[in-house]
mmCIF file with all atom_site columns, C-alpha atoms in Angstrom:
data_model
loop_
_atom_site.group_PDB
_atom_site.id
_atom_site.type_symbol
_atom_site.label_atom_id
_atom_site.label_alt_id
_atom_site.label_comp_id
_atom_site.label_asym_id
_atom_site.label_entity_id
_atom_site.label_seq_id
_atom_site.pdbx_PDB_ins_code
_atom_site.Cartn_x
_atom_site.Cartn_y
_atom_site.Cartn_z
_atom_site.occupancy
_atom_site.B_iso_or_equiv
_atom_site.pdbx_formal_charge
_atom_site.auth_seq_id
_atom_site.auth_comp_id
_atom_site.auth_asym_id
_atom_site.auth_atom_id
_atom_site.pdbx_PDB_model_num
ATOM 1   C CA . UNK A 1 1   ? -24.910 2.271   -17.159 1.00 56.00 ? 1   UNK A CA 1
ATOM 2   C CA . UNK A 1 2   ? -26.786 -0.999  -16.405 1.00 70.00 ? 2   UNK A CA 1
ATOM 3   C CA . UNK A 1 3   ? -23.398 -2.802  -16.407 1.00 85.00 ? 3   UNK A CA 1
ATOM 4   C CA . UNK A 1 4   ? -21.880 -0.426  -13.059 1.00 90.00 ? 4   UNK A CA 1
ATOM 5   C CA . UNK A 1 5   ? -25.338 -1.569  -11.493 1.00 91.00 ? 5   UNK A CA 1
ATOM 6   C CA . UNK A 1 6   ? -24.118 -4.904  -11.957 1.00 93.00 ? 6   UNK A CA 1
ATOM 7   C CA . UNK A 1 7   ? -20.629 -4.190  -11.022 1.00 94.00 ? 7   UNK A CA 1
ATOM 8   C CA . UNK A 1 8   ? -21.819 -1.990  -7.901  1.00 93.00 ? 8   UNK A CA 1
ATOM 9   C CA . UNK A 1 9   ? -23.816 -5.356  -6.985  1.00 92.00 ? 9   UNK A CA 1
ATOM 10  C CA . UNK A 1 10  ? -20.753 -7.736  -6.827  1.00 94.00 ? 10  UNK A CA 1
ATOM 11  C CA . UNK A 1 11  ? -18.726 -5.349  -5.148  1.00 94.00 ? 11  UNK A CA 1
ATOM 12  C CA . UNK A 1 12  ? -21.195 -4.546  -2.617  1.00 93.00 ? 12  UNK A CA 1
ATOM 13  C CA . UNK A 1 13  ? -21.152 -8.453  -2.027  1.00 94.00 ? 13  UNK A CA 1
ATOM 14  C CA . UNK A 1 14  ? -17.383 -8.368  -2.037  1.00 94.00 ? 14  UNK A CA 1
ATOM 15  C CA . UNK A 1 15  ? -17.254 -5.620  0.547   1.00 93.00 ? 15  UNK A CA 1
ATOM 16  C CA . UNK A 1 16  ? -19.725 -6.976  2.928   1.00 92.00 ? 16  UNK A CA 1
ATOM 17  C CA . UNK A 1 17  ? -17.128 -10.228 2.834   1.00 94.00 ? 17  UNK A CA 1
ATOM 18  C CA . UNK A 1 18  ? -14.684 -8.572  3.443   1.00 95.00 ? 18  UNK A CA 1
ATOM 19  C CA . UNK A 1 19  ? -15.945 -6.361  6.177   1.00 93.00 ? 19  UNK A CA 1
ATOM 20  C CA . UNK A 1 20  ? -17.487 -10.269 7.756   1.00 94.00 ? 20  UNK A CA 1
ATOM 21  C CA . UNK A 1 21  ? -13.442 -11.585 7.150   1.00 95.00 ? 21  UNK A CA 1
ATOM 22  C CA . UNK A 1 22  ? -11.859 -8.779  8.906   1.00 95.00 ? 22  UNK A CA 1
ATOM 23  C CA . UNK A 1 23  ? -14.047 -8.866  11.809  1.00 94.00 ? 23  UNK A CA 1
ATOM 24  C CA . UNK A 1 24  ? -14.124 -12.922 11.678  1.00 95.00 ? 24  UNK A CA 1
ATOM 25  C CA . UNK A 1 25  ? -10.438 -12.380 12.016  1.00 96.00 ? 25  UNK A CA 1
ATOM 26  C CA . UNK A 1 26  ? -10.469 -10.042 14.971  1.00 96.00 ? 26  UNK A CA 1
ATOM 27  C CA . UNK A 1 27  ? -12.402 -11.852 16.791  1.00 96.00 ? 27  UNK A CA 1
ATOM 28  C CA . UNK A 1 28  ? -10.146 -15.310 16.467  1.00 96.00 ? 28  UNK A CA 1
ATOM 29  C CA . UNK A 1 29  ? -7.154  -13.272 17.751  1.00 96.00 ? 29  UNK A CA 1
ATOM 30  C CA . UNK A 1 30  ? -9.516  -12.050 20.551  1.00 95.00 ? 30  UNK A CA 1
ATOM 31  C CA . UNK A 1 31  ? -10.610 -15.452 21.319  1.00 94.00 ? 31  UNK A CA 1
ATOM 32  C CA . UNK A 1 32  ? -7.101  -17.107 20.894  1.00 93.00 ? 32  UNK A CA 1
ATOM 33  C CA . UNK A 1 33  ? -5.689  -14.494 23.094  1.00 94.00 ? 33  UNK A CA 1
ATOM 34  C CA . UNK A 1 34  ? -8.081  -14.887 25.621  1.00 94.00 ? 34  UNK A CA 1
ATOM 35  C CA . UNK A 1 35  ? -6.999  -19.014 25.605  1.00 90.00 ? 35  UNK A CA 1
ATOM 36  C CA . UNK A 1 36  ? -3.670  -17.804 26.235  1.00 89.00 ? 36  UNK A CA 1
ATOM 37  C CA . UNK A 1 37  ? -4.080  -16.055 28.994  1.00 91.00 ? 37  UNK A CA 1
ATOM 38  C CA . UNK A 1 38  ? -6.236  -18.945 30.562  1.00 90.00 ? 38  UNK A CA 1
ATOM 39  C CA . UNK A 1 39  ? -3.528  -21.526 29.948  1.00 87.00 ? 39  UNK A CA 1
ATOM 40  C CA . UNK A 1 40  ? -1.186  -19.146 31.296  1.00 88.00 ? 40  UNK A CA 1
ATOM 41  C CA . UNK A 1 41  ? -3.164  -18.651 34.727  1.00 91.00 ? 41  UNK A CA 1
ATOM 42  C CA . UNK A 1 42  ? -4.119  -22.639 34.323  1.00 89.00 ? 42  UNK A CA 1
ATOM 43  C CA . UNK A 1 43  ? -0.409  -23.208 34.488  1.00 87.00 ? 43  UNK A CA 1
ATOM 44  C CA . UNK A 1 44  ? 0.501   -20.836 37.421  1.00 90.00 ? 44  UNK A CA 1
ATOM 45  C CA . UNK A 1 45  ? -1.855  -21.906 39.432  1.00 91.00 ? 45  UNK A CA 1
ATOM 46  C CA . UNK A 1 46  ? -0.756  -25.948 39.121  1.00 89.00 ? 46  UNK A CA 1
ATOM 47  C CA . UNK A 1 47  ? 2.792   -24.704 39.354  1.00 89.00 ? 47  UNK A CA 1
ATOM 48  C CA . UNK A 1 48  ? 2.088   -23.106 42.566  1.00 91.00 ? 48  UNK A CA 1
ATOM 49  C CA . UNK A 1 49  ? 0.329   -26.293 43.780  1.00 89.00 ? 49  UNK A CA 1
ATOM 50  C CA . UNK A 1 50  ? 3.278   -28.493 42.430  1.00 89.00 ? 50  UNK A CA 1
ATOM 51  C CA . UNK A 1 51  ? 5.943   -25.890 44.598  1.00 89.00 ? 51  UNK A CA 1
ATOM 52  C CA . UNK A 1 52  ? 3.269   -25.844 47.563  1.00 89.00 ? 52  UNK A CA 1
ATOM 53  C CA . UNK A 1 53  ? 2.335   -29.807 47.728  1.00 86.00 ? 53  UNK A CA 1
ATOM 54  C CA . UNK A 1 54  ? 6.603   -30.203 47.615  1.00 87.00 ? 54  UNK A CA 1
ATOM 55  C CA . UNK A 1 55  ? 7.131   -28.433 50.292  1.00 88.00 ? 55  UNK A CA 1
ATOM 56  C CA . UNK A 1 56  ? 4.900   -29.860 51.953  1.00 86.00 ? 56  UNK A CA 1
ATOM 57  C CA . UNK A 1 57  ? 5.657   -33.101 51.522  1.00 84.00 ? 57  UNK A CA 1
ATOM 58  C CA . UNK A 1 58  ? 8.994   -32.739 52.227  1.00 84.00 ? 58  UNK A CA 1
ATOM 59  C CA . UNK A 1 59  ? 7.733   -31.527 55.656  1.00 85.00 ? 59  UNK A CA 1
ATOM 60  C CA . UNK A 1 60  ? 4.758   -33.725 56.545  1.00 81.00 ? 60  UNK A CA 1
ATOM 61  C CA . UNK A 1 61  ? 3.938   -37.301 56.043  1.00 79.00 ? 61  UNK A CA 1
ATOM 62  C CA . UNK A 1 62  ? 0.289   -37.874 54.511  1.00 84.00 ? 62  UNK A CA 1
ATOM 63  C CA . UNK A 1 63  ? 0.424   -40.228 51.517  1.00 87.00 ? 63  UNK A CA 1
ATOM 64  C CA . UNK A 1 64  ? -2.328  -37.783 50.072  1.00 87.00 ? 64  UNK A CA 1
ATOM 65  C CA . UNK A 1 65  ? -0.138  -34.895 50.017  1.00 85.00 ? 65  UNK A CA 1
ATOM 66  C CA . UNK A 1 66  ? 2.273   -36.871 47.875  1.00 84.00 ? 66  UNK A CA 1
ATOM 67  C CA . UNK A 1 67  ? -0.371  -37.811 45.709  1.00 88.00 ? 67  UNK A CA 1
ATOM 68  C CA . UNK A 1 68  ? -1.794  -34.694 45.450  1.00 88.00 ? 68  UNK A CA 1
ATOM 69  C CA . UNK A 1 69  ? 1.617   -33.223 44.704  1.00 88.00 ? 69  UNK A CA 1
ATOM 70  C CA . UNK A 1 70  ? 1.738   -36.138 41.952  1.00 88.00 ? 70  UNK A CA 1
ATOM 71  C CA . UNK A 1 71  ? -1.162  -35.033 40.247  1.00 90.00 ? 71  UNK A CA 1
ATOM 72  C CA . UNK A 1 72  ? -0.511  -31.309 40.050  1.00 88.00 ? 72  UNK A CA 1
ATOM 73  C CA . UNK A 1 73  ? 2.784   -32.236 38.726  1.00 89.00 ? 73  UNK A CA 1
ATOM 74  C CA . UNK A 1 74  ? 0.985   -34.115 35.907  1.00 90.00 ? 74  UNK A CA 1
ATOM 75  C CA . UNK A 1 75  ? -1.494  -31.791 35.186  1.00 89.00 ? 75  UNK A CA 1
ATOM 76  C CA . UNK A 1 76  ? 1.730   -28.927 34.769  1.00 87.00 ? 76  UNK A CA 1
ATOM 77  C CA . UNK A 1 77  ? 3.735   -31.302 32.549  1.00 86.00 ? 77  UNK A CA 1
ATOM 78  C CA . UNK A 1 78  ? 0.009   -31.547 30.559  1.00 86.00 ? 78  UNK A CA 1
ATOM 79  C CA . UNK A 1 79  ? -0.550  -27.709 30.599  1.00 84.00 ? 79  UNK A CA 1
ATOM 80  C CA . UNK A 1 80  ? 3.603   -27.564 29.187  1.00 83.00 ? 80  UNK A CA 1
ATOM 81  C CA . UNK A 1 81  ? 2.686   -30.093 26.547  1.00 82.00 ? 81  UNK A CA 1
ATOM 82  C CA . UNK A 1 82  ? -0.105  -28.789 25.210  1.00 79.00 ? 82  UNK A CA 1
ATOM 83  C CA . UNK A 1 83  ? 1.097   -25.153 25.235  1.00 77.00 ? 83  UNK A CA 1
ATOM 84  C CA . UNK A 1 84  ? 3.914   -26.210 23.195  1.00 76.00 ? 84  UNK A CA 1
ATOM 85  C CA . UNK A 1 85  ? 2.408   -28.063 20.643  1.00 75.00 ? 85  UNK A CA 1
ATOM 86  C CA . UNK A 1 86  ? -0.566  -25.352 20.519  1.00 78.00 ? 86  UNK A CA 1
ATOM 87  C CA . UNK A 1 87  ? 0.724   -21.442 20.412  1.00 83.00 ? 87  UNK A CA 1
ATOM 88  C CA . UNK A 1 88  ? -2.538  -19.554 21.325  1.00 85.00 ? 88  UNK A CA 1
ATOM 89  C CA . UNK A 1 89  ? -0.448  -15.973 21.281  1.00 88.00 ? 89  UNK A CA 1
ATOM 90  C CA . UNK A 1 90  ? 1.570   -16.646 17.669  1.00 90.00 ? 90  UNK A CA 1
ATOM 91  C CA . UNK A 1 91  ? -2.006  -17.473 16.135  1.00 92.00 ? 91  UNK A CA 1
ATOM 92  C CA . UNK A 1 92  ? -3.456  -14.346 17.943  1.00 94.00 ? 92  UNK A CA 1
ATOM 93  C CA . UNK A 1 93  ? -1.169  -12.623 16.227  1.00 95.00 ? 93  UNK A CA 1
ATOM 94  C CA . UNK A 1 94  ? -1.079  -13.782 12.811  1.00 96.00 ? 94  UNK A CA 1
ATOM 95  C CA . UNK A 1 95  ? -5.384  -13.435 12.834  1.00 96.00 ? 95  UNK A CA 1
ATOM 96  C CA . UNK A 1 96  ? -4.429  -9.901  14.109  1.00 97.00 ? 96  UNK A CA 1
ATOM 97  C CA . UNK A 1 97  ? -2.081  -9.753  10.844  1.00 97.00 ? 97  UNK A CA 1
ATOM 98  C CA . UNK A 1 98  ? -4.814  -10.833 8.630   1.00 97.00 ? 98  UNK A CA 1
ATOM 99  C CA . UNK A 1 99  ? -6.567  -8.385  10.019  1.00 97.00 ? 99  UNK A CA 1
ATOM 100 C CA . UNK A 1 100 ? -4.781  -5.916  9.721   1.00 97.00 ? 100 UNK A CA 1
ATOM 101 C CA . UNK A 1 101 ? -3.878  -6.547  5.625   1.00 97.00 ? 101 UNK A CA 1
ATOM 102 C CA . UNK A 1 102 ? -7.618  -7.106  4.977   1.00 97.00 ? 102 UNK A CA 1
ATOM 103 C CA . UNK A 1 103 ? -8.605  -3.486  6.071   1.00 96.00 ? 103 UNK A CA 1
ATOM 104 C CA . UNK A 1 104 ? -7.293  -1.358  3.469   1.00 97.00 ? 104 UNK A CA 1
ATOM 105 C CA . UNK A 1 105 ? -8.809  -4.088  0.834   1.00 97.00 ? 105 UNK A CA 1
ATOM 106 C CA . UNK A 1 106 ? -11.935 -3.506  2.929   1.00 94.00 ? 106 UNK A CA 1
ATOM 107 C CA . UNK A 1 107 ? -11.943 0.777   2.753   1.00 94.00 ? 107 UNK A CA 1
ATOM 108 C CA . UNK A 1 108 ? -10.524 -0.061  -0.757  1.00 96.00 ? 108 UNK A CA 1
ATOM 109 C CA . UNK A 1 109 ? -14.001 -1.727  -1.704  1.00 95.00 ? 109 UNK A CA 1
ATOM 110 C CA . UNK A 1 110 ? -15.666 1.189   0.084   1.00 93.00 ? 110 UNK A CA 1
ATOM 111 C CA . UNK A 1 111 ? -13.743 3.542   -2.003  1.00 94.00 ? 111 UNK A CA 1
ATOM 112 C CA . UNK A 1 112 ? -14.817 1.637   -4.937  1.00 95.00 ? 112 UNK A CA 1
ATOM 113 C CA . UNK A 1 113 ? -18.690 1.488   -4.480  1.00 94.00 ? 113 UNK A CA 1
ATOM 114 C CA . UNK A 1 114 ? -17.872 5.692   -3.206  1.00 93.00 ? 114 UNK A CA 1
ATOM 115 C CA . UNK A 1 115 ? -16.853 5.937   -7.157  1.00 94.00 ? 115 UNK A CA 1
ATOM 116 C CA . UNK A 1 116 ? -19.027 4.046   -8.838  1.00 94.00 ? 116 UNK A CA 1
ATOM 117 C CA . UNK A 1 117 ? -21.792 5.455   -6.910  1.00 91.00 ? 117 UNK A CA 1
ATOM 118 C CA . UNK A 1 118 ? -20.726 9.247   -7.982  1.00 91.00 ? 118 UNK A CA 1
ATOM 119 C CA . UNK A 1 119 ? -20.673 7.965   -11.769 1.00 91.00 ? 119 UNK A CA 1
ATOM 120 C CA . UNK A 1 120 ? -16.672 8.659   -11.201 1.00 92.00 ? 120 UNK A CA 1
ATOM 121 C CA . UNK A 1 121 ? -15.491 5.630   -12.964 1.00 93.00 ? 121 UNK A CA 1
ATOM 122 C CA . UNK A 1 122 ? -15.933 3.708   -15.833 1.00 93.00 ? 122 UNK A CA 1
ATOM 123 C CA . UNK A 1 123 ? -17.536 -0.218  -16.026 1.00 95.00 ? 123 UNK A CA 1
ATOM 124 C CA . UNK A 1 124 ? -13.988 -1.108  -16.783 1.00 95.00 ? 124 UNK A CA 1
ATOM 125 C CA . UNK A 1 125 ? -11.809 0.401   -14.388 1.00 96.00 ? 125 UNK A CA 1
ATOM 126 C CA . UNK A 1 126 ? -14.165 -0.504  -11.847 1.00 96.00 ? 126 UNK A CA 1
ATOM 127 C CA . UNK A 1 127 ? -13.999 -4.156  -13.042 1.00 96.00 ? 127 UNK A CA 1
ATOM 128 C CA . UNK A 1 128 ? -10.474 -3.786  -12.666 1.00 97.00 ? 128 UNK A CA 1
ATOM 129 C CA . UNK A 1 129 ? -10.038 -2.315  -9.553  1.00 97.00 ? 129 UNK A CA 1
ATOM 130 C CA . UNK A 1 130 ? -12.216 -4.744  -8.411  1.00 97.00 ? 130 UNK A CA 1
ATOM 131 C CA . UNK A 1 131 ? -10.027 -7.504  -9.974  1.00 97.00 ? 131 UNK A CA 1
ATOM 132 C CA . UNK A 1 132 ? -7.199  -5.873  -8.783  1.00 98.00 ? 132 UNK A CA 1
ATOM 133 C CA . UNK A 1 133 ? -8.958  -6.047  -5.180  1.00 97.00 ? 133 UNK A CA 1
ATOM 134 C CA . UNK A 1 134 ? -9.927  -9.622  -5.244  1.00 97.00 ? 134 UNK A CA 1
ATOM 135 C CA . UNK A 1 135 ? -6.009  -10.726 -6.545  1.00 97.00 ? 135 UNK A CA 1
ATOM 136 C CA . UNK A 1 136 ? -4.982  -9.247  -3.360  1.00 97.00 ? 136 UNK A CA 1
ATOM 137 C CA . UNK A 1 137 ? -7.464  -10.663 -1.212  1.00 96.00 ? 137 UNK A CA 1
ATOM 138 C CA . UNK A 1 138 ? -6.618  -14.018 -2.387  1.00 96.00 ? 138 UNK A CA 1
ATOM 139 C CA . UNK A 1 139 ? -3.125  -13.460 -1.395  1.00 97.00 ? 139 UNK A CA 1
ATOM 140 C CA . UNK A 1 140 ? -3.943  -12.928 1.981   1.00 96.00 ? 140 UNK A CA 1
ATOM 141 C CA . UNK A 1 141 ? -6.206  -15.606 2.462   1.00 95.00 ? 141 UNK A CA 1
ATOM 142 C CA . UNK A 1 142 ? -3.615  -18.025 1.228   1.00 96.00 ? 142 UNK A CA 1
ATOM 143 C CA . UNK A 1 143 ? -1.577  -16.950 4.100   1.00 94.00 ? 143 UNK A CA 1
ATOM 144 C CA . UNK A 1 144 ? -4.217  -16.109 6.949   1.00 95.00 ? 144 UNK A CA 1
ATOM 145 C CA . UNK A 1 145 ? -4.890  -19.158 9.613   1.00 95.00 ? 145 UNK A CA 1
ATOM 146 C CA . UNK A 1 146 ? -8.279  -20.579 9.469   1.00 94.00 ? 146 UNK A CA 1
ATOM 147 C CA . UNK A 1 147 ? -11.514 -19.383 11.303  1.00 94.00 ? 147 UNK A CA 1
ATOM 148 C CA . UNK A 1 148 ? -13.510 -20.935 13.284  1.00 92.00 ? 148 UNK A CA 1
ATOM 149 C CA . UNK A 1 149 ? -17.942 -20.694 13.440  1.00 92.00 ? 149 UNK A CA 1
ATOM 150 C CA . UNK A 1 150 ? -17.779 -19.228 16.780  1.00 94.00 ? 150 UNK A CA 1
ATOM 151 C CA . UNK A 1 151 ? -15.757 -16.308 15.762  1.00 93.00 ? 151 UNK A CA 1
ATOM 152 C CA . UNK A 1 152 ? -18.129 -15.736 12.912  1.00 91.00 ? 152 UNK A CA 1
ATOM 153 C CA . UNK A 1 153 ? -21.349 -15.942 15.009  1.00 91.00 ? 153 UNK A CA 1
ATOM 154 C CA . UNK A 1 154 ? -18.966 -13.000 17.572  1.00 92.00 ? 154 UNK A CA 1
ATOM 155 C CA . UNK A 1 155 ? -18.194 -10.978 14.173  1.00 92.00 ? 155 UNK A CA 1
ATOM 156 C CA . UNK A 1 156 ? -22.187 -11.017 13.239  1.00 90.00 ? 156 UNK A CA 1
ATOM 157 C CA . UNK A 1 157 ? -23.532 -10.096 16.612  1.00 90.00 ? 157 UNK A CA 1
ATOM 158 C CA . UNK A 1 158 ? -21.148 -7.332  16.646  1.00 89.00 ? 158 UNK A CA 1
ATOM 159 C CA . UNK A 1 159 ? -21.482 -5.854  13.245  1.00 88.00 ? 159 UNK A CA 1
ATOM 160 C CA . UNK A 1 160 ? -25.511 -6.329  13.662  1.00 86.00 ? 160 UNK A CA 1
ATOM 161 C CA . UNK A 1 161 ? -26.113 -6.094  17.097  1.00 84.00 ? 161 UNK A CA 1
ATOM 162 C CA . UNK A 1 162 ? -23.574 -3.883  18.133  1.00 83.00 ? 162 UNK A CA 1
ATOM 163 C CA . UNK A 1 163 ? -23.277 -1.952  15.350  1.00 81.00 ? 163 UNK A CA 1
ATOM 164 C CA . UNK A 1 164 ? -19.744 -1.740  15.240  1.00 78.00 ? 164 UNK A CA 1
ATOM 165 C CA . UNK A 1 165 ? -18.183 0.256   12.461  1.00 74.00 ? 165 UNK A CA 1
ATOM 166 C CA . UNK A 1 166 ? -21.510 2.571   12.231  1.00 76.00 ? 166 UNK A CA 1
ATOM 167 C CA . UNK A 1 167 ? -21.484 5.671   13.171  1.00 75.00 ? 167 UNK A CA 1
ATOM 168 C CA . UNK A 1 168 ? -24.125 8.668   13.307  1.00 78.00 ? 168 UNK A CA 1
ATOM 169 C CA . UNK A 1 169 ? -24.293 11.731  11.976  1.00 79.00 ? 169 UNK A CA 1
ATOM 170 C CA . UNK A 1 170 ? -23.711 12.956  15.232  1.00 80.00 ? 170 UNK A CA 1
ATOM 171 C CA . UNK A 1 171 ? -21.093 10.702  16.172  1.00 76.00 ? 171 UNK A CA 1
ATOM 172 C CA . UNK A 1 172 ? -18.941 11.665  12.765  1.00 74.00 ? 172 UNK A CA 1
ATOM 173 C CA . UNK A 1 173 ? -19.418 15.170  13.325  1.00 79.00 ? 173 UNK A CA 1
ATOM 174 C CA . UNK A 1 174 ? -17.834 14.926  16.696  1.00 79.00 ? 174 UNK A CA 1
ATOM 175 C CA . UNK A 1 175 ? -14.389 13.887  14.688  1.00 72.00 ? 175 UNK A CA 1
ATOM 176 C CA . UNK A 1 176 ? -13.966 16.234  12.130  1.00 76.00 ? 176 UNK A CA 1
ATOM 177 C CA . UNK A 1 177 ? -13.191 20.107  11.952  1.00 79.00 ? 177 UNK A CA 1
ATOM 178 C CA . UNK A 1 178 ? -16.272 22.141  11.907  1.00 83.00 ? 178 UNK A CA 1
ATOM 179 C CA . UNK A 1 179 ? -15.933 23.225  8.267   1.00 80.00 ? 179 UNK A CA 1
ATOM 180 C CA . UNK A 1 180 ? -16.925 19.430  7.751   1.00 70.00 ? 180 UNK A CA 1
ATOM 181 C CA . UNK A 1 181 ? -19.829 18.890  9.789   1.00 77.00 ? 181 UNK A CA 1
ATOM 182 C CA . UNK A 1 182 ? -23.145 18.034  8.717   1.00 80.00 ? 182 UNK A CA 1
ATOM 183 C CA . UNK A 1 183 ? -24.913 18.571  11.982  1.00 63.00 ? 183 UNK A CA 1
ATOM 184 C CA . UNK A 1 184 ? -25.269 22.195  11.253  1.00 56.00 ? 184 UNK A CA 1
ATOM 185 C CA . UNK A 1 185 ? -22.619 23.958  13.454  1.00 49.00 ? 185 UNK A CA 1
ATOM 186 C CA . UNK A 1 186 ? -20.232 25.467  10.673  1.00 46.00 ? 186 UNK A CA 1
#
């Protein structure tokens, strides 16, 4: 018995990391998206001044609307560089495809602590499941891009602060059939 306590500690340890990844991962495709969509407006906008600035020195003579046509130009072939070289959207989505393969590792650890909790399982079978777990992980780490601290410090403030992922009583009750509730109403 003193072993599962043991066990139950690590995986607790494992889950929390994984819960931390997952969210860590969300939130890069959240911020990486949002870049995106800057860079896209970025490069509208200096387009539109490009278009505007040549039509407008094609009608009017001021040196500074040339040269202000000039530099938007620059600034759009800058915005075109770096958008190819950098793909804010295709990282987006492959820390949205991390994400999305570290969740059922995630409930999987949650399933695991469920059973060693209820004295379901043996020290063994838990060790392997949890081996089993970690192989997997692994795997998808090998393949998932790289964080960054800033999405960390946005997964902690919104697993602590905004509690996301907890749920009341109350709250729980609301999505299951009455037979289930705990809130009394049968």
């Amino acid at each position: 018995m003193n072993d599962l306590i043991h066990l139950e500690g690590q995986v607790r340890e494992c889950f929390g990391r994984a819960v931390y990844t997952h969210k860590t991962h969300e939130k890069m495709a959240d911020s990486c998206a949002d870049k995106l969509g800057s860079f896209k407006v970025a490069q509208l906008v200096v387009s539109a001044l490009t278009a505007s600035g040549a039509i407008a020195a094609a009608l009017f003579e001021p040196q500074w609307v040339k040269v202000f046509t000039a530099v938007c130009s620059v600034a759009t072939l800058v915005i075109s560089g770096y958008m190819k070289g950098f793909d804010p959207g295709g990282t987006a989505q492959k820390h949205r495809d991390a994400a999305r393969s570290i969740w059922p590792i995630r409930e999987s650890y949650l399933s695991l602590l469920t059973d060693i909790k209820a004295g379901q399982i043996t020290y063994e079978l838990g060790a392997k499941r949890r081996d089993d777990l970690q192989a997997k992980l692994a795997t998808i780490y090998k393949g998932a891009p790289q964080t960054d601290g800033k999405a960390y410090l946005k997964a902690q403030e919104a697993l602590k602060l905004n509690e996301e992922y907890t749920f009341s009583e109350q709250e729980i009750d609301c999505f299951v059939p009455p037979s289930l509730r705990k809130g009394g109403k049968q």
